[in-house]
Tab-separated table of C-alpha atoms in Angstrom:
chain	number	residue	atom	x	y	z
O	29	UNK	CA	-25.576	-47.842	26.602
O	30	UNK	CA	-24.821	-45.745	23.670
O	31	UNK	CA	-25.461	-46.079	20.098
O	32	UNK	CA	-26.377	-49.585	20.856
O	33	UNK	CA	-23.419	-50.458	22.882
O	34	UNK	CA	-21.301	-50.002	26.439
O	35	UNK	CA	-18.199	-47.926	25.925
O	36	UNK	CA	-15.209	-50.087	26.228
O	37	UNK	CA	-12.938	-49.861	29.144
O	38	UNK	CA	-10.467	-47.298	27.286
O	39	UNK	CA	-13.353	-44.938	26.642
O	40	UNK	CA	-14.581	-45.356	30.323
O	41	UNK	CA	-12.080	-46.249	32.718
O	42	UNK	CA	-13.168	-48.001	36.313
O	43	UNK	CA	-12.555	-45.427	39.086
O	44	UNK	CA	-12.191	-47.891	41.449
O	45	UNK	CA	-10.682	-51.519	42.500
O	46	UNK	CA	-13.391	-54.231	43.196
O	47	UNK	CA	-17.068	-53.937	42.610
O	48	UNK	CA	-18.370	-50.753	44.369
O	49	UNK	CA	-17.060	-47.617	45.369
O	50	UNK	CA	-16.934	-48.893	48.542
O	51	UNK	CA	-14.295	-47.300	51.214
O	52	UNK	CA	-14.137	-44.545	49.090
O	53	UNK	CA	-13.509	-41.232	50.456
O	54	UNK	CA	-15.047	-37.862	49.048
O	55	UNK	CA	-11.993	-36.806	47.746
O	56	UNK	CA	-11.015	-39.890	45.771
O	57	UNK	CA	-15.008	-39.540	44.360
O	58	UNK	CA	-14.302	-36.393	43.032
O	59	UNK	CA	-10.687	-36.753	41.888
O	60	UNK	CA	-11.902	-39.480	39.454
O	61	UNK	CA	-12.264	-37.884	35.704
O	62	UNK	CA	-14.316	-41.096	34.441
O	63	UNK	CA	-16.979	-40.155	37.571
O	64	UNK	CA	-20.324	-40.980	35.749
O	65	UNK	CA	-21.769	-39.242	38.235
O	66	UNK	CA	-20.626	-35.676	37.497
O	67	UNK	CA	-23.240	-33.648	35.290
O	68	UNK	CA	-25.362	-37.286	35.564
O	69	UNK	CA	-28.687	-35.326	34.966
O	70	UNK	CA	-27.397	-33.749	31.632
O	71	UNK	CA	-25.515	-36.787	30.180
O	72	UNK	CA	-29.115	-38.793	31.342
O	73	UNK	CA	-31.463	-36.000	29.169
O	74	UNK	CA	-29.080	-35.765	26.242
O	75	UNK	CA	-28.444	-37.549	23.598
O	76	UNK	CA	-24.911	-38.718	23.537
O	77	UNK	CA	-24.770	-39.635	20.140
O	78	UNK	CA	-24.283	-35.825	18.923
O	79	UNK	CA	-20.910	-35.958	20.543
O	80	UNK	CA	-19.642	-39.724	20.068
O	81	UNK	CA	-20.795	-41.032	22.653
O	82	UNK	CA	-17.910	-41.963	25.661
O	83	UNK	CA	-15.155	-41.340	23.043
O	84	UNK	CA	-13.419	-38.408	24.351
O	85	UNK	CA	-11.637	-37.491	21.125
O	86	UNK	CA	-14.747	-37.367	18.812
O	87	UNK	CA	-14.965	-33.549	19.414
O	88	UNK	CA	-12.769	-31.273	21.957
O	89	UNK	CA	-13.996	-31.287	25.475
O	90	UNK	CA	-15.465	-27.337	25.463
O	91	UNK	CA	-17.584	-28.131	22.390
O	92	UNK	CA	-18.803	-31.350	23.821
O	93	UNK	CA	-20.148	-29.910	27.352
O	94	UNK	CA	-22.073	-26.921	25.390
O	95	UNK	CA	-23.426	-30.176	22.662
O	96	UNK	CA	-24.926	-31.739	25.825
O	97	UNK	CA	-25.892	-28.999	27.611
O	98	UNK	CA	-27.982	-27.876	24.467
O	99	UNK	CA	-29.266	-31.111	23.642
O	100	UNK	CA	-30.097	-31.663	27.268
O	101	UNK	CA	-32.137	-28.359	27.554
O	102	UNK	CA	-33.965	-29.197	24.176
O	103	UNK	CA	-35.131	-32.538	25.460
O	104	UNK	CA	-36.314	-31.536	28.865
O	105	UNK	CA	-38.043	-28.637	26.779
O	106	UNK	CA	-39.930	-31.128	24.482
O	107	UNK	CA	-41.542	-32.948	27.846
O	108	UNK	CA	-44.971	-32.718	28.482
O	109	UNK	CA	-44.101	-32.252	32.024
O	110	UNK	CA	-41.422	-32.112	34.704
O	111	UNK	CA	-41.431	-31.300	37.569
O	112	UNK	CA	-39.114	-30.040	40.621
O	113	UNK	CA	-38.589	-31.655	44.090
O	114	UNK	CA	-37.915	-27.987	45.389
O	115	UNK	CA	-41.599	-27.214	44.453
O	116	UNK	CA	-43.916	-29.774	45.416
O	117	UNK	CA	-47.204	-28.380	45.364
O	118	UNK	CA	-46.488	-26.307	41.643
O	119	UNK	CA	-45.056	-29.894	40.462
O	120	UNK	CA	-48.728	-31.557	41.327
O	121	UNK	CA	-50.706	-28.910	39.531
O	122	UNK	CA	-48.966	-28.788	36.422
O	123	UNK	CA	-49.162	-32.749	36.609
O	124	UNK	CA	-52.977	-32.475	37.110
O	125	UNK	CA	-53.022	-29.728	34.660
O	126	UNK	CA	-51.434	-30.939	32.128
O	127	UNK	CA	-52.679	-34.843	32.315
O	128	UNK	CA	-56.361	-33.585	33.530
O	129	UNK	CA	-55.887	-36.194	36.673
O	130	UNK	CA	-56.832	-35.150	40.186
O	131	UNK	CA	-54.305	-36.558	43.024
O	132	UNK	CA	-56.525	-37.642	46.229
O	133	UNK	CA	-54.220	-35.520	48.568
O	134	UNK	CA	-51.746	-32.934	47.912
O	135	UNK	CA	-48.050	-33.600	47.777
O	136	UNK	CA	-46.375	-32.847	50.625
O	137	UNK	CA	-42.945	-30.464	50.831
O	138	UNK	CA	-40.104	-31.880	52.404
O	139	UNK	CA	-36.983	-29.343	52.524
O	140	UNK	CA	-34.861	-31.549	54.301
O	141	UNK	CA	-32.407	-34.453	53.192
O	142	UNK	CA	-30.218	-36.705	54.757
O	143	UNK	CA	-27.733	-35.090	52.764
O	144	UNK	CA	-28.623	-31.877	54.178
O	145	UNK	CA	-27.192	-32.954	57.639
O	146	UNK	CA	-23.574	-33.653	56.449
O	147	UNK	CA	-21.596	-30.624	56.620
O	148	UNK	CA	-19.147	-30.222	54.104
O	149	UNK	CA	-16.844	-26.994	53.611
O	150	UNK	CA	-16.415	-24.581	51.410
O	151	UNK	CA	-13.609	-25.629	49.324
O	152	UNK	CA	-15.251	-28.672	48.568
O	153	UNK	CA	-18.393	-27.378	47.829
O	154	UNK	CA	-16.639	-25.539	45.255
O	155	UNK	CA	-15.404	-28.237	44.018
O	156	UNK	CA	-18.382	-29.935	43.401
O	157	UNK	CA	-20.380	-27.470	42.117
O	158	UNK	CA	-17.010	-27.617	39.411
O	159	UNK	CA	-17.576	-30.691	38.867
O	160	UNK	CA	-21.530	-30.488	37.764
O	161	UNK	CA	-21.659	-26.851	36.172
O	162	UNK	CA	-23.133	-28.441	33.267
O	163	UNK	CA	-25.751	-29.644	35.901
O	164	UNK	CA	-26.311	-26.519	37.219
O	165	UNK	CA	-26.886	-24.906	34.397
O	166	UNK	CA	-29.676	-27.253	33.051
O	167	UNK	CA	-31.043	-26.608	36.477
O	168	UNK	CA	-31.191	-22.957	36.163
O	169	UNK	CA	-33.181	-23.354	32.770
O	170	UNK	CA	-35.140	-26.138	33.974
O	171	UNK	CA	-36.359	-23.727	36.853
O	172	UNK	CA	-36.953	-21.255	34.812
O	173	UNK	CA	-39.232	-23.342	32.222
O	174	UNK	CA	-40.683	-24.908	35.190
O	175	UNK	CA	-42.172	-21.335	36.526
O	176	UNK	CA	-42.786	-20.384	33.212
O	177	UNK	CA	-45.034	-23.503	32.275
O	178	UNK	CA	-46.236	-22.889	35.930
O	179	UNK	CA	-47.581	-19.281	35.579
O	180	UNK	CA	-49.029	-20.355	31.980
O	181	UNK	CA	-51.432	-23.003	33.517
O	182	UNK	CA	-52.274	-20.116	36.235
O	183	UNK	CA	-53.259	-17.502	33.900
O	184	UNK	CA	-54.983	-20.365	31.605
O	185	UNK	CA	-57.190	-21.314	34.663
O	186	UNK	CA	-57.901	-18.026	35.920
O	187	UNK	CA	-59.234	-17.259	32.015
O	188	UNK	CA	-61.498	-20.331	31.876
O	189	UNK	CA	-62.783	-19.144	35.209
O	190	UNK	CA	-63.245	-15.681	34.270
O	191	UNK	CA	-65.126	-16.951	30.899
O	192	UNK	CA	-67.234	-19.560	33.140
O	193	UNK	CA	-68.473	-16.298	35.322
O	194	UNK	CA	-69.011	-14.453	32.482
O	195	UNK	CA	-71.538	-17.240	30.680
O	196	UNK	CA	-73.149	-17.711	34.179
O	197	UNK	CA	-74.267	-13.929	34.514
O	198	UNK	CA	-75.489	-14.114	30.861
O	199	UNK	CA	-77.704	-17.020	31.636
O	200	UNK	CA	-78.884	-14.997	34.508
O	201	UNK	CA	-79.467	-11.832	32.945
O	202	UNK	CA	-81.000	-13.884	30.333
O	203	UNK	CA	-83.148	-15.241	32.433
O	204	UNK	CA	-84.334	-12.332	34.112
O	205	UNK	CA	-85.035	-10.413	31.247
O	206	UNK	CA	-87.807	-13.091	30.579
O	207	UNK	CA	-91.396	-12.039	30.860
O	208	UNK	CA	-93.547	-13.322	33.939
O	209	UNK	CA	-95.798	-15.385	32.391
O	210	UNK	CA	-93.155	-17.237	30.047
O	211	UNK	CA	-91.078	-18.119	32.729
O	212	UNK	CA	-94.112	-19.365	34.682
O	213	UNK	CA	-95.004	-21.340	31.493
O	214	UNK	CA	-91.744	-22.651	31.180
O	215	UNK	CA	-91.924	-23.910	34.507
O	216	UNK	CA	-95.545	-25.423	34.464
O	217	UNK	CA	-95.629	-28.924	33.520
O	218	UNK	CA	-99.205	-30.782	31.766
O	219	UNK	CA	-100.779	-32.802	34.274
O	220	UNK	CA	-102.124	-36.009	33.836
O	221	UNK	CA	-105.854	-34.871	33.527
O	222	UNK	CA	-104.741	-32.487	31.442
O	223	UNK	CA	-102.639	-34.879	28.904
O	224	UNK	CA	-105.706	-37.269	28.929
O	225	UNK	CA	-108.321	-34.717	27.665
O	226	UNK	CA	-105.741	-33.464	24.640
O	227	UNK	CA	-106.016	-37.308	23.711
O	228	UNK	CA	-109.675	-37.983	24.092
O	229	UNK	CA	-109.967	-34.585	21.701
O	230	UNK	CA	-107.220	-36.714	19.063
């Protein structure tokens, strides 16, 4: 959906016969130039609107890509929080810094995929990584905001900690700069007998 509706079949052409992609090899998946999934993470954070939606000729294809690259990085920018499968344990404390929620147990990393054990070559990776620059791109920046916002919270908590110690030893110092006596007041409670004779005096 765009703009309130679906582009129209001219706009976005099937890739395919029948209802899937089914029997479809990797090389017919990338040779299609209506793929919705090329630069998918972009064209999901920008808005689409900027550039006319799924009408190609609304603005010439170079001008387009940087519209939605911009628009994507501005969006992902204005986010509270994201966070990055890559880095599992940074993605969990910005979440509980930046929401003030504790998770029970920490996130665990997992490095490997199932796409991780297909082996594809070179050429093709090429190909692909053609096919999603835009995508690559917004991951670049998004990595970079990511340790940015990252290294923020750091320093932020190391500063609260560092004013915490500080107010601790004043209380301390404070407290030991007290005479004997006024401390040993402060800590001496009336007792009971005590209490009753101030009231049989009243």
């Amino acid at each position: 959906m765009c703009d309130g509706r679906t582009p129209t079949p001219e706009e976005l052409p099937s890739c395919y016969e029948g209802t899937d992609w089914s029997g479809c090899t990797l090389q017919e998946f990338m040779d299609c130039p209506y793929n919705l999934a090329n630069n998918r993470q972009v064209r999901m954070l920008a808005d689409l609107s900027l550039v006319g939606c799924y009408n190609m000729s609304f603005i010439p294809e170079n001008k387009r890509a940087q519209i939605l690259l911009e628009s994507a990085k501005k969006n992902l920018k204005d986010m509270a929080f994201f966070g990055l499968t890559e880095f599992q344990r940074k993605t969990q404390y910005l979440f509980e810094r930046t929401f003030n929620l504790k998770f029970i147990r920490p996130f665990m990393q997992y490095n490997s995929t199932r796409a991780g054990g297909v082996e594809v070559d070179n050429d093709t990776i090429r190909r692909i990584e053609e096919l999603n620059d835009l995508d690559m791109q917004l991951y670049d920046y998004a990595k970079d905001l990511f340790q940015q916002r990252y290294q923020y919270k750091r320093q932020l908590e190391r500063m609260e900690q560092r004013i915490k110690n500080r107010e601790e030893r004043l209380l301390h110092r404070s407290n030991e700069a007290l005479p004997k006596e006024e401390t040993e007041e402060q800590g001496r409670l009336p007792t009971e007998d005590y209490m009753s004779h101030i009231i049989e005096k009243w």
